[in-house]
mmCIF file of C-alpha atoms in Angstrom:
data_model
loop_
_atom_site.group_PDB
_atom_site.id
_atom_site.type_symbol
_atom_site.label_atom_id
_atom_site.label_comp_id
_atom_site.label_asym_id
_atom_site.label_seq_id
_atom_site.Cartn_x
_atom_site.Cartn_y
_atom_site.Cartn_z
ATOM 1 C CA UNK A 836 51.147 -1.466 1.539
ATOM 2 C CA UNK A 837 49.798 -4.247 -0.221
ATOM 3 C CA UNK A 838 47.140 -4.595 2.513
ATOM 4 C CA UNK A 839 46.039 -1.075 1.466
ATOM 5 C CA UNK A 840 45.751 -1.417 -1.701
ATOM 6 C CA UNK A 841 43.658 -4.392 -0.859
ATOM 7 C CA UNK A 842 41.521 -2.193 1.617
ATOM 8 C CA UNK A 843 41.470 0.567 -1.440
ATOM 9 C CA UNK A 844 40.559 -1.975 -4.157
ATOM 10 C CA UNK A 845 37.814 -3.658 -1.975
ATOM 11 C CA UNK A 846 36.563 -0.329 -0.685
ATOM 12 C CA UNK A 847 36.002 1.007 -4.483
ATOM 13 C CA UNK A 848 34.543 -2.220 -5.170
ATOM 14 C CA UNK A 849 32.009 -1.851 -2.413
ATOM 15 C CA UNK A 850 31.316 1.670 -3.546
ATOM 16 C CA UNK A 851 30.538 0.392 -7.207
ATOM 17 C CA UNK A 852 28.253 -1.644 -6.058
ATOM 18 C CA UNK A 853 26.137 0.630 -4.242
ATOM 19 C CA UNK A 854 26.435 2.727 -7.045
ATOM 20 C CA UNK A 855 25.178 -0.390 -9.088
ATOM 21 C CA UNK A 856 22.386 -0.830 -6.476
ATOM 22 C CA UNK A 857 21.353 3.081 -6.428
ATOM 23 C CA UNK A 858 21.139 2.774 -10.447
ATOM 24 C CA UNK A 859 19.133 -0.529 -10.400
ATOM 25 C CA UNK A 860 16.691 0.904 -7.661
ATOM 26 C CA UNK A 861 16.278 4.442 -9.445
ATOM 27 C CA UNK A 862 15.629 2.441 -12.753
ATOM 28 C CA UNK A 863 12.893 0.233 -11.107
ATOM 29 C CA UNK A 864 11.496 3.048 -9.902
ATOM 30 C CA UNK A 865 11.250 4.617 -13.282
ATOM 31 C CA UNK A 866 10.107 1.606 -14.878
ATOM 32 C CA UNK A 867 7.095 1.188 -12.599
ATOM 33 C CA UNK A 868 6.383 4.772 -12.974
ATOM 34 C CA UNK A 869 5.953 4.700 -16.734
ATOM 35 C CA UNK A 870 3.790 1.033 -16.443
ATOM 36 C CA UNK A 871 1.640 2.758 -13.741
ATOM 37 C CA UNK A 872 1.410 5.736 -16.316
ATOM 38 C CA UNK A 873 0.732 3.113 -19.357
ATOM 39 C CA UNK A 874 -1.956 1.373 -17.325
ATOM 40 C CA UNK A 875 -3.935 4.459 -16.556
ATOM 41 C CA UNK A 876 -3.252 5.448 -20.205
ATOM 42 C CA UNK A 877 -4.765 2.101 -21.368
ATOM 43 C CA UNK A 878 -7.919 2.455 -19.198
ATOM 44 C CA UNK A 879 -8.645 5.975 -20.396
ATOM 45 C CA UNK A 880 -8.748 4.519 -23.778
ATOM 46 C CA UNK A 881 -10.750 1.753 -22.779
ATOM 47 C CA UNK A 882 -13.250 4.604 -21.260
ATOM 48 C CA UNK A 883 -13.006 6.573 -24.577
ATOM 49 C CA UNK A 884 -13.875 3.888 -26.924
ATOM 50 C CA UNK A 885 -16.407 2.736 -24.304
ATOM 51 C CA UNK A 886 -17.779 6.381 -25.227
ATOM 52 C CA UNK A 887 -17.186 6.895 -28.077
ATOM 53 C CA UNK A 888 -19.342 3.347 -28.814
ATOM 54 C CA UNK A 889 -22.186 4.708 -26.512
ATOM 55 C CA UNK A 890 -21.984 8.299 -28.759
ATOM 56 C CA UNK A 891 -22.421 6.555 -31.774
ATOM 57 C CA UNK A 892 -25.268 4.162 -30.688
ATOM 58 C CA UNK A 893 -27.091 7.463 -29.365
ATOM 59 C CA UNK A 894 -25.875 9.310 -32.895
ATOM 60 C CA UNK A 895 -27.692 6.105 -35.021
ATOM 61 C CA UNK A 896 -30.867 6.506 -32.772
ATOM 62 C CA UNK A 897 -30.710 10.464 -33.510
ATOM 63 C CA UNK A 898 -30.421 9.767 -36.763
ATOM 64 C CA UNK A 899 -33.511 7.413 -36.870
ATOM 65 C CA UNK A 900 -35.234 9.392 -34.809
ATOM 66 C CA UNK A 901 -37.765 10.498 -37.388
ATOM 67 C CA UNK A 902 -38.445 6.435 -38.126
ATOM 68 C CA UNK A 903 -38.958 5.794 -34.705
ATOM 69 C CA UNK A 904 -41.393 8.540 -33.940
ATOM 70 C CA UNK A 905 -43.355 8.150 -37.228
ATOM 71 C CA UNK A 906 -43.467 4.279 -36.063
ATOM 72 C CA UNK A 907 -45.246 5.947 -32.427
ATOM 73 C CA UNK A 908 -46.969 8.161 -34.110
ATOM 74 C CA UNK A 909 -48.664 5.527 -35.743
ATOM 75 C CA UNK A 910 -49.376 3.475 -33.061
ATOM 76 C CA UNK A 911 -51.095 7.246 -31.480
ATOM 77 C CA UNK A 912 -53.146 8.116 -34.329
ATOM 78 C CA UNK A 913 -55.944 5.311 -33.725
ATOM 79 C CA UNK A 914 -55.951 5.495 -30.107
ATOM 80 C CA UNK A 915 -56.969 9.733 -30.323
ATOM 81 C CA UNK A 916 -59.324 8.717 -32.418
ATOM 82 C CA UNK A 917 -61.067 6.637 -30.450
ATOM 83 C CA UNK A 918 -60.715 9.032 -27.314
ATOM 84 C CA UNK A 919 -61.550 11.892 -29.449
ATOM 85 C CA UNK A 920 -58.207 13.655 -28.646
ATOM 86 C CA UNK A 921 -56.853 16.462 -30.789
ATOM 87 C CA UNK A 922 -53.082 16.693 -31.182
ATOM 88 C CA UNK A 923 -51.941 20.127 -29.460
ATOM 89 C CA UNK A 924 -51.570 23.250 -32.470
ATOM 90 C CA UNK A 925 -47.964 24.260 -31.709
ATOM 91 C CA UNK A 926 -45.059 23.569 -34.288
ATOM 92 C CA UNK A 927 -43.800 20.971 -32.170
ATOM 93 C CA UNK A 928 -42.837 17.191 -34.154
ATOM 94 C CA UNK A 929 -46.542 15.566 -34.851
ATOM 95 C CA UNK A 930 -45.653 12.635 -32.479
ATOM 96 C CA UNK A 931 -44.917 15.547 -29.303
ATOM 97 C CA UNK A 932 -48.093 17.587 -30.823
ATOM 98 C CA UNK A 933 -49.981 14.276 -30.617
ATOM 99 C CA UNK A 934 -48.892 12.949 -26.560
ATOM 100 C CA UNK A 935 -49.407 16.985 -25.832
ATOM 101 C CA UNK A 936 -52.984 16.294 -27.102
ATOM 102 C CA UNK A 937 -53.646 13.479 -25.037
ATOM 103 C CA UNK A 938 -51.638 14.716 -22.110
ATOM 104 C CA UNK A 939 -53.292 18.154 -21.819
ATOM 105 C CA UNK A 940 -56.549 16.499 -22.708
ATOM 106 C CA UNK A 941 -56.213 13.904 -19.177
ATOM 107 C CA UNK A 942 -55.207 17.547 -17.376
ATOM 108 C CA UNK A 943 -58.389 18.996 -18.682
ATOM 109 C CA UNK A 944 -60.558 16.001 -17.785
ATOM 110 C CA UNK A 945 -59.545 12.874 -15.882
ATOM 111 C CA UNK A 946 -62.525 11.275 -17.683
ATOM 112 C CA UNK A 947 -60.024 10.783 -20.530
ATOM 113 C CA UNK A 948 -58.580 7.682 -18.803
ATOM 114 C CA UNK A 949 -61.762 6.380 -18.111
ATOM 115 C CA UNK A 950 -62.752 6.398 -22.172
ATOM 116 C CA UNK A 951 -59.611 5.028 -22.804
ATOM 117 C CA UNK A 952 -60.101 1.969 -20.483
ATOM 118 C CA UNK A 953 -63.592 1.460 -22.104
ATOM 119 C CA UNK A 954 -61.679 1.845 -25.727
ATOM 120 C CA UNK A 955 -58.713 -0.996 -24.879
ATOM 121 C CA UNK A 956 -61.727 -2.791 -23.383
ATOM 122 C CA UNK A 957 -64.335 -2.816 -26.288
ATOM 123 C CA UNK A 958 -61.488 -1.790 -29.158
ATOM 124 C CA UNK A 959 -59.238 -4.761 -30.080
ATOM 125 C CA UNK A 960 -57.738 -2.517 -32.551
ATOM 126 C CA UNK A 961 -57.172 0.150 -29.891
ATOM 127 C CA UNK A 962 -55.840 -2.186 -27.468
ATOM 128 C CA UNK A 963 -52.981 -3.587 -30.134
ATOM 129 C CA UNK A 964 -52.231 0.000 -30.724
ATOM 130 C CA UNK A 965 -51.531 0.765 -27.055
ATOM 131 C CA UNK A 966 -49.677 -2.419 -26.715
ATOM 132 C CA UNK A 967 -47.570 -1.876 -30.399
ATOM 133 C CA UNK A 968 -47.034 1.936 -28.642
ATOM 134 C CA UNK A 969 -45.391 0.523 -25.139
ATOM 135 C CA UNK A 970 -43.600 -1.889 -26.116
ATOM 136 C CA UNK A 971 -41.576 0.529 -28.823
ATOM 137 C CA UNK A 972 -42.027 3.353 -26.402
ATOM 138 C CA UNK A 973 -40.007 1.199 -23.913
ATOM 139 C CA UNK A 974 -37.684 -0.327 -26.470
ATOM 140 C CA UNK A 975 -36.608 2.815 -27.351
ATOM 141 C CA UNK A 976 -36.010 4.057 -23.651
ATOM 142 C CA UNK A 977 -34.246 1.255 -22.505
ATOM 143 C CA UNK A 978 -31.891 1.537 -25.678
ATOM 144 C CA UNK A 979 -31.456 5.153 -24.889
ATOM 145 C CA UNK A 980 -30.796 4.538 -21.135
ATOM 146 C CA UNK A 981 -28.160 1.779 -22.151
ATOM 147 C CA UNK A 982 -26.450 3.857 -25.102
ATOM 148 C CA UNK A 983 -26.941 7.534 -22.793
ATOM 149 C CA UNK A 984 -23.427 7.678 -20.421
ATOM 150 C CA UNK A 985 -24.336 10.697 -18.832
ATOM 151 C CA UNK A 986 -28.144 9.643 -18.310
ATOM 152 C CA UNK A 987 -29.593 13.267 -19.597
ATOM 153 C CA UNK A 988 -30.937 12.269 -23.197
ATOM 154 C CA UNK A 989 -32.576 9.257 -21.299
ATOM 155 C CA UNK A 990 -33.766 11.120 -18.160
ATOM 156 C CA UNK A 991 -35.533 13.769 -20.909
ATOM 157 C CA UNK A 992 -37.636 11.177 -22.830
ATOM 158 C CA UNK A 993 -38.363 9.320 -19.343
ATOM 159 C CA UNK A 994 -39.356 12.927 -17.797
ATOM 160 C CA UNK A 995 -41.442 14.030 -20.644
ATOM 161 C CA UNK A 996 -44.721 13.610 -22.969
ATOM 162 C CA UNK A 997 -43.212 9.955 -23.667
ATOM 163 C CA UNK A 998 -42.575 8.550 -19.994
ATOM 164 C CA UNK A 999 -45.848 10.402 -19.450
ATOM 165 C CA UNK A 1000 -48.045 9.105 -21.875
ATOM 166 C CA UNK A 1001 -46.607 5.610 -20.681
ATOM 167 C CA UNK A 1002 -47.454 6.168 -17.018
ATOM 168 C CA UNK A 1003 -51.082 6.748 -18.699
ATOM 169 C CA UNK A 1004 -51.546 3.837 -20.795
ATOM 170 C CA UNK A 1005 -50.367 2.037 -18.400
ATOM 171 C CA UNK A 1006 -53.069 2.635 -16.008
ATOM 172 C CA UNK A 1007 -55.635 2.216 -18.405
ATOM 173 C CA UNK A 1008 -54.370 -0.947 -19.449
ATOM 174 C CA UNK A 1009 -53.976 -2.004 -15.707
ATOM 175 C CA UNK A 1010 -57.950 -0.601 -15.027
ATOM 176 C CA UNK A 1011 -59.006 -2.392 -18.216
ATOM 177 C CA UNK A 1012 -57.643 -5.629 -17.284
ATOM 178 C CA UNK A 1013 -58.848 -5.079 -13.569
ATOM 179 C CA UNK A 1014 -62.586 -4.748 -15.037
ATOM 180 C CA UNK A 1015 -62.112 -7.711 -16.865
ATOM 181 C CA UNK A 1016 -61.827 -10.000 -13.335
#
């Protein structure tokens, strides 16, 4: 008798312990579970302040949009005149009105490139314009391309009068200097 009770007492000691084991296992289980769950919780955040940073970046240069194309705008204003260019009569912003000019104008006639290499080439004024223009033109798409997650905003400017009008100025300047050899 004693020998089962022994046998009895061991055997519901064994089964605790499995039961221990079975509770310990489903626990750990549980527990990795919710860390996996924290961990992709804590990278979605990450991603969400990542964009919300990159919104707000692309929200300040919205909202100094109108300083940056007045600042372009400037830069375009002696370099028309010199190419005898008239800005486009649509009620577009003057800065778009002003690259449709030019852009429509180097459609019309290629010529137009030609007069502007012979302006950046005889024109020091011209030439710091076209350089001042660039340089903020590019500025202002690489800080759009770095602050734009989904690339759109970016892609529009680079697609556009703007990536356009670079494309052209950069020739001239690249003919210019080429005549200067």
């Amino acid at each position: 008798m004693q020998n089962t009770l022994i046998i009895i007492f061991l055997s519901v000691i064994l089964i605790l312990q499995f039961a221990a084991l079975y509770f310990l296992y489903t626990e750990n289980a549980r527990v990795r579970e919710i860390i996996k769950n924290i961990t992709y919780q804590q990278n979605l955040i990450i991603k969400i302040q990542s964009l919300l940073k990159n919104k707000s970046a692309t929200n300040a240069v919205a909202e100094n949009a109108e300083m940056i194309y007045q600042d372009l705008l400037q830069n375009l204003i002696p370099i028309m005149a010199a190419i005898d260019v008239m800005p486009r009569n649509t009620n577009e912003h003057p800065l778009w009105r002003a690259l449709g000019g030019i852009m429509d104008e180097y459609a019309k006639n290629p010529f137009a490139l030609e007069k502007l290499r012979r302006c950046i080439k005889l024109d020091a004024e011209v030439n710091r314009s076209i350089d001042n223009y660039m340089n903020r033109a590019e500025a202002f798409l690489n800080h759009l391309t770095t602050t734009d997650p989904d690339g759109i905003l970016a892609s529009t400017f680079t697609d556009g009068l703007l990536g356009q009008s670079l494309t052209f100025f950069a020739q001239a300047k690249q003919l210019a200097s080429q005549n200067n050899e």
